[in-house]
Amino acid sequence: MLTVCSRIAVPYDDSELSKKALETAMMLAKQDDRIELDIITVVQVPTTVAYYGVYNDDRIREAHLSAAKEMMNAIEEKMKDLPNKTRTFVLEGSPAHTLVDFVKQNDSDLIVMGSRGLSGLKEMFLGSVSHYVVQKSTCPVYIVK
């Protein structure tokens, strides 16, 4: 079989569309055991503004990271029967910028992502993260609706 890509990146935030994107990526990966899947979640720790300045509360950060790691553990369990190599990543930062940087650094050939996530931000056709990724990515982006 002709393999068009060898590494698929899947941004995941536990939204319904990211679940559909993961299912789509798994279906694509099943075409060839050599295709690797990278499932990425990006934690953007909220910043708190207080009288004495802006700060990040480490307890809030740890709670967000812990929840993200639990979510990724559940994904790893779901993926264990897939013959393809899979990796999960919990990253910190701005989701859009972090995803684009990840794809560049890890030589992803394709991104499969939902058109909107959990952010609630609305644009005319795409969410702000997917819109940015489509515009700035160095590889093709498959948008799942």
PDB file of N, CA and C in Angstrom, residues 64-108:
ATOM      1  N   HIS A  64      -4.784  21.446  36.377  1.00  0.00           N
ATOM      2  CA  HIS A  64      -4.999  21.356  34.927  1.00  0.00           C
ATOM      3  C   HIS A  64      -4.123  20.265  34.313  1.00  0.00           C
ATOM      4  N   LEU A  65      -2.860  20.222  34.713  1.00  0.00           N
ATOM      5  CA  LEU A  65      -1.954  19.201  34.182  1.00  0.00           C
ATOM      6  C   LEU A  65      -2.384  17.804  34.595  1.00  0.00           C
ATOM      7  N   SER A  66      -2.825  17.652  35.832  1.00  0.00           N
ATOM      8  CA  SER A  66      -3.276  16.345  36.317  1.00  0.00           C
ATOM      9  C   SER A  66      -4.495  15.861  35.531  1.00  0.00           C
ATOM     10  N   ALA A  67      -5.447  16.758  35.298  1.00  0.00           N
ATOM     11  CA  ALA A  67      -6.640  16.394  34.524  1.00  0.00           C
ATOM     12  C   ALA A  67      -6.260  16.014  33.095  1.00  0.00           C
ATOM     13  N   ALA A  68      -5.327  16.745  32.511  1.00  0.00           N
ATOM     14  CA  ALA A  68      -4.885  16.448  31.145  1.00  0.00           C
ATOM     15  C   ALA A  68      -4.184  15.095  31.084  1.00  0.00           C
ATOM     16  N   LYS A  69      -3.368  14.794  32.084  1.00  0.00           N
ATOM     17  CA  LYS A  69      -2.667  13.505  32.112  1.00  0.00           C
ATOM     18  C   LYS A  69      -3.653  12.353  32.272  1.00  0.00           C
ATOM     19  N   GLU A  70      -4.678  12.536  33.095  1.00  0.00           N
ATOM     20  CA  GLU A  70      -5.716  11.502  33.232  1.00  0.00           C
ATOM     21  C   GLU A  70      -6.416  11.272  31.900  1.00  0.00           C
ATOM     22  N   MET A  71      -6.732  12.352  31.214  1.00  0.00           N
ATOM     23  CA  MET A  71      -7.387  12.249  29.915  1.00  0.00           C
ATOM     24  C   MET A  71      -6.492  11.486  28.934  1.00  0.00           C
ATOM     25  N   MET A  72      -5.203  11.775  28.931  1.00  0.00           N
ATOM     26  CA  MET A  72      -4.273  11.088  28.036  1.00  0.00           C
ATOM     27  C   MET A  72      -4.101   9.621  28.423  1.00  0.00           C
ATOM     28  N   ASN A  73      -4.153   9.305  29.711  1.00  0.00           N
ATOM     29  CA  ASN A  73      -4.093   7.903  30.137  1.00  0.00           C
ATOM     30  C   ASN A  73      -5.276   7.124  29.579  1.00  0.00           C
ATOM     31  N   ALA A  74      -6.451   7.744  29.573  1.00  0.00           N
ATOM     32  CA  ALA A  74      -7.639   7.096  29.004  1.00  0.00           C
ATOM     33  C   ALA A  74      -7.463   6.884  27.497  1.00  0.00           C
ATOM     34  N   ILE A  75      -6.847   7.838  26.823  1.00  0.00           N
ATOM     35  CA  ILE A  75      -6.586   7.707  25.385  1.00  0.00           C
ATOM     36  C   ILE A  75      -5.604   6.567  25.133  1.00  0.00           C
ATOM     37  N   GLU A  76      -4.555   6.493  25.938  1.00  0.00           N
ATOM     38  CA  GLU A  76      -3.575   5.410  25.784  1.00  0.00           C
ATOM     39  C   GLU A  76      -4.249   4.052  25.940  1.00  0.00           C
ATOM     40  N   GLU A  77      -5.171   3.950  26.873  1.00  0.00           N
ATOM     41  CA  GLU A  77      -5.908   2.699  27.076  1.00  0.00           C
ATOM     42  C   GLU A  77      -6.735   2.367  25.829  1.00  0.00           C
ATOM     43  N   LYS A  78      -7.369   3.378  25.265  1.00  0.00           N
ATOM     44  CA  LYS A  78      -8.191   3.188  24.065  1.00  0.00           C
ATOM     45  C   LYS A  78      -7.340   2.760  22.868  1.00  0.00           C
ATOM     46  N   MET A  79      -6.107   3.242  22.805  1.00  0.00           N
ATOM     47  CA  MET A  79      -5.244   3.005  21.652  1.00  0.00           C
ATOM     48  C   MET A  79      -4.424   1.719  21.758  1.00  0.00           C
ATOM     49  N   LYS A  80      -4.471   1.046  22.889  1.00  0.00           N
ATOM     50  CA  LYS A  80      -3.547  -0.075  23.113  1.00  0.00           C
ATOM     51  C   LYS A  80      -3.706  -1.216  22.107  1.00  0.00           C
ATOM     52  N   ASP A  81      -4.880  -1.391  21.529  1.00  0.00           N
ATOM     53  CA  ASP A  81      -5.085  -2.468  20.562  1.00  0.00           C
ATOM     54  C   ASP A  81      -4.727  -2.065  19.129  1.00  0.00           C
ATOM     55  N   LEU A  82      -4.448  -0.805  18.925  1.00  0.00           N
ATOM     56  CA  LEU A  82      -4.056  -0.329  17.601  1.00  0.00           C
ATOM     57  C   LEU A  82      -2.618  -0.773  17.336  1.00  0.00           C
ATOM     58  N   PRO A  83      -2.352  -1.404  16.187  1.00  0.00           N
ATOM     59  CA  PRO A  83      -0.992  -1.896  15.927  1.00  0.00           C
ATOM     60  C   PRO A  83       0.025  -0.780  15.679  1.00  0.00           C
ATOM     61  N   ASN A  84      -0.444   0.407  15.408  1.00  0.00           N
ATOM     62  CA  ASN A  84       0.447   1.529  15.115  1.00  0.00           C
ATOM     63  C   ASN A  84       1.127   2.040  16.376  1.00  0.00           C
ATOM     64  N   LYS A  85       2.301   2.636  16.175  1.00  0.00           N
ATOM     65  CA  LYS A  85       2.983   3.294  17.290  1.00  0.00           C
ATOM     66  C   LYS A  85       2.195   4.559  17.634  1.00  0.00           C
ATOM     67  N   THR A  86       1.876   4.723  18.903  1.00  0.00           N
ATOM     68  CA  THR A  86       1.160   5.918  19.340  1.00  0.00           C
ATOM     69  C   THR A  86       1.903   6.563  20.503  1.00  0.00           C
ATOM     70  N   ARG A  87       1.842   7.886  20.522  1.00  0.00           N
ATOM     71  CA  ARG A  87       2.440   8.638  21.624  1.00  0.00           C
ATOM     72  C   ARG A  87       1.437   9.696  22.059  1.00  0.00           C
ATOM     73  N   THR A  88       1.427   9.975  23.358  1.00  0.00           N
ATOM     74  CA  THR A  88       0.579  11.047  23.861  1.00  0.00           C
ATOM     75  C   THR A  88       1.460  12.117  24.489  1.00  0.00           C
ATOM     76  N   PHE A  89       1.009  13.349  24.373  1.00  0.00           N
ATOM     77  CA  PHE A  89       1.767  14.487  24.879  1.00  0.00           C
ATOM     78  C   PHE A  89       0.842  15.437  25.623  1.00  0.00           C
ATOM     79  N   VAL A  90       1.284  15.884  26.782  1.00  0.00           N
ATOM     80  CA  VAL A  90       0.614  16.958  27.513  1.00  0.00           C
ATOM     81  C   VAL A  90       1.584  18.133  27.497  1.00  0.00           C
ATOM     82  N   LEU A  91       1.191  19.181  26.791  1.00  0.00           N
ATOM     83  CA  LEU A  91       2.052  20.347  26.629  1.00  0.00           C
ATOM     84  C   LEU A  91       1.398  21.565  27.280  1.00  0.00           C
ATOM     85  N   GLU A  92       2.191  22.571  27.547  1.00  0.00           N
ATOM     86  CA  GLU A  92       1.683  23.806  28.136  1.00  0.00           C
ATOM     87  C   GLU A  92       1.904  24.962  27.183  1.00  0.00           C
ATOM     88  N   GLY A  93       0.948  25.882  27.153  1.00  0.00           N
ATOM     89  CA  GLY A  93       1.106  27.082  26.348  1.00  0.00           C
ATOM     90  C   GLY A  93      -0.179  27.459  25.648  1.00  0.00           C
ATOM     91  N   SER A  94      -0.043  28.337  24.692  1.00  0.00           N
ATOM     92  CA  SER A  94      -1.163  28.723  23.846  1.00  0.00           C
ATOM     93  C   SER A  94      -1.449  27.547  22.917  1.00  0.00           C
ATOM     94  N   PRO A  95      -2.674  26.997  22.919  1.00  0.00           N
ATOM     95  CA  PRO A  95      -2.939  25.806  22.102  1.00  0.00           C
ATOM     96  C   PRO A  95      -2.555  25.962  20.631  1.00  0.00           C
ATOM     97  N   ALA A  96      -2.946  27.040  20.004  1.00  0.00           N
ATOM     98  CA  ALA A  96      -2.680  27.204  18.574  1.00  0.00           C
ATOM     99  C   ALA A  96      -1.183  27.235  18.278  1.00  0.00           C
ATOM    100  N   HIS A  97      -0.451  28.081  18.974  1.00  0.00           N
ATOM    101  CA  HIS A  97       0.991  28.201  18.734  1.00  0.00           C
ATOM    102  C   HIS A  97       1.735  26.923  19.113  1.00  0.00           C
ATOM    103  N   THR A  98       1.346  26.327  20.221  1.00  0.00           N
ATOM    104  CA  THR A  98       2.017  25.112  20.688  1.00  0.00           C
ATOM    105  C   THR A  98       1.821  23.968  19.702  1.00  0.00           C
ATOM    106  N   LEU A  99       0.614  23.838  19.148  1.00  0.00           N
ATOM    107  CA  LEU A  99       0.351  22.772  18.175  1.00  0.00           C
ATOM    108  C   LEU A  99       1.177  22.963  16.904  1.00  0.00           C
ATOM    109  N   VAL A 100       1.221  24.180  16.397  1.00  0.00           N
ATOM    110  CA  VAL A 100       2.001  24.443  15.182  1.00  0.00           C
ATOM    111  C   VAL A 100       3.480  24.157  15.430  1.00  0.00           C
ATOM    112  N   ASP A 101       3.988  24.576  16.573  1.00  0.00           N
ATOM    113  CA  ASP A 101       5.393  24.299  16.915  1.00  0.00           C
ATOM    114  C   ASP A 101       5.651  22.802  17.041  1.00  0.00           C
ATOM    115  N   PHE A 102       4.723  22.082  17.676  1.00  0.00           N
ATOM    116  CA  PHE A 102       4.867  20.634  17.847  1.00  0.00           C
ATOM    117  C   PHE A 102       4.977  19.943  16.491  1.00  0.00           C
ATOM    118  N   VAL A 103       4.099  20.307  15.580  1.00  0.00           N
ATOM    119  CA  VAL A 103       4.070  19.689  14.249  1.00  0.00           C
ATOM    120  C   VAL A 103       5.392  19.915  13.521  1.00  0.00           C
ATOM    121  N   LYS A 104       5.927  21.117  13.618  1.00  0.00           N
ATOM    122  CA  LYS A 104       7.219  21.415  12.982  1.00  0.00           C
ATOM    123  C   LYS A 104       8.339  20.594  13.609  1.00  0.00           C
ATOM    124  N   GLN A 105       8.382  20.557  14.925  1.00  0.00           N
ATOM    125  CA  GLN A 105       9.472  19.884  15.634  1.00  0.00           C
ATOM    126  C   GLN A 105       9.426  18.369  15.496  1.00  0.00           C
ATOM    127  N   ASN A 106       8.237  17.808  15.272  1.00  0.00           N
ATOM    128  CA  ASN A 106       8.093  16.352  15.226  1.00  0.00           C
ATOM    129  C   ASN A 106       7.857  15.814  13.821  1.00  0.00           C
ATOM    130  N   ASP A 107       8.014  16.661  12.819  1.00  0.00           N
ATOM    131  CA  ASP A 107       7.888  16.243  11.417  1.00  0.00           C
ATOM    132  C   ASP A 107       6.576  15.527  11.122  1.00  0.00           C
ATOM    133  N   SER A 108       5.486  16.058  11.623  1.00  0.00           N
ATOM    134  CA  SER A 108       4.174  15.479  11.318  1.00  0.00           C
ATOM    135  C   SER A 108       3.862  15.704   9.845  1.00  0.00           C
TER     136      SER A 108
END
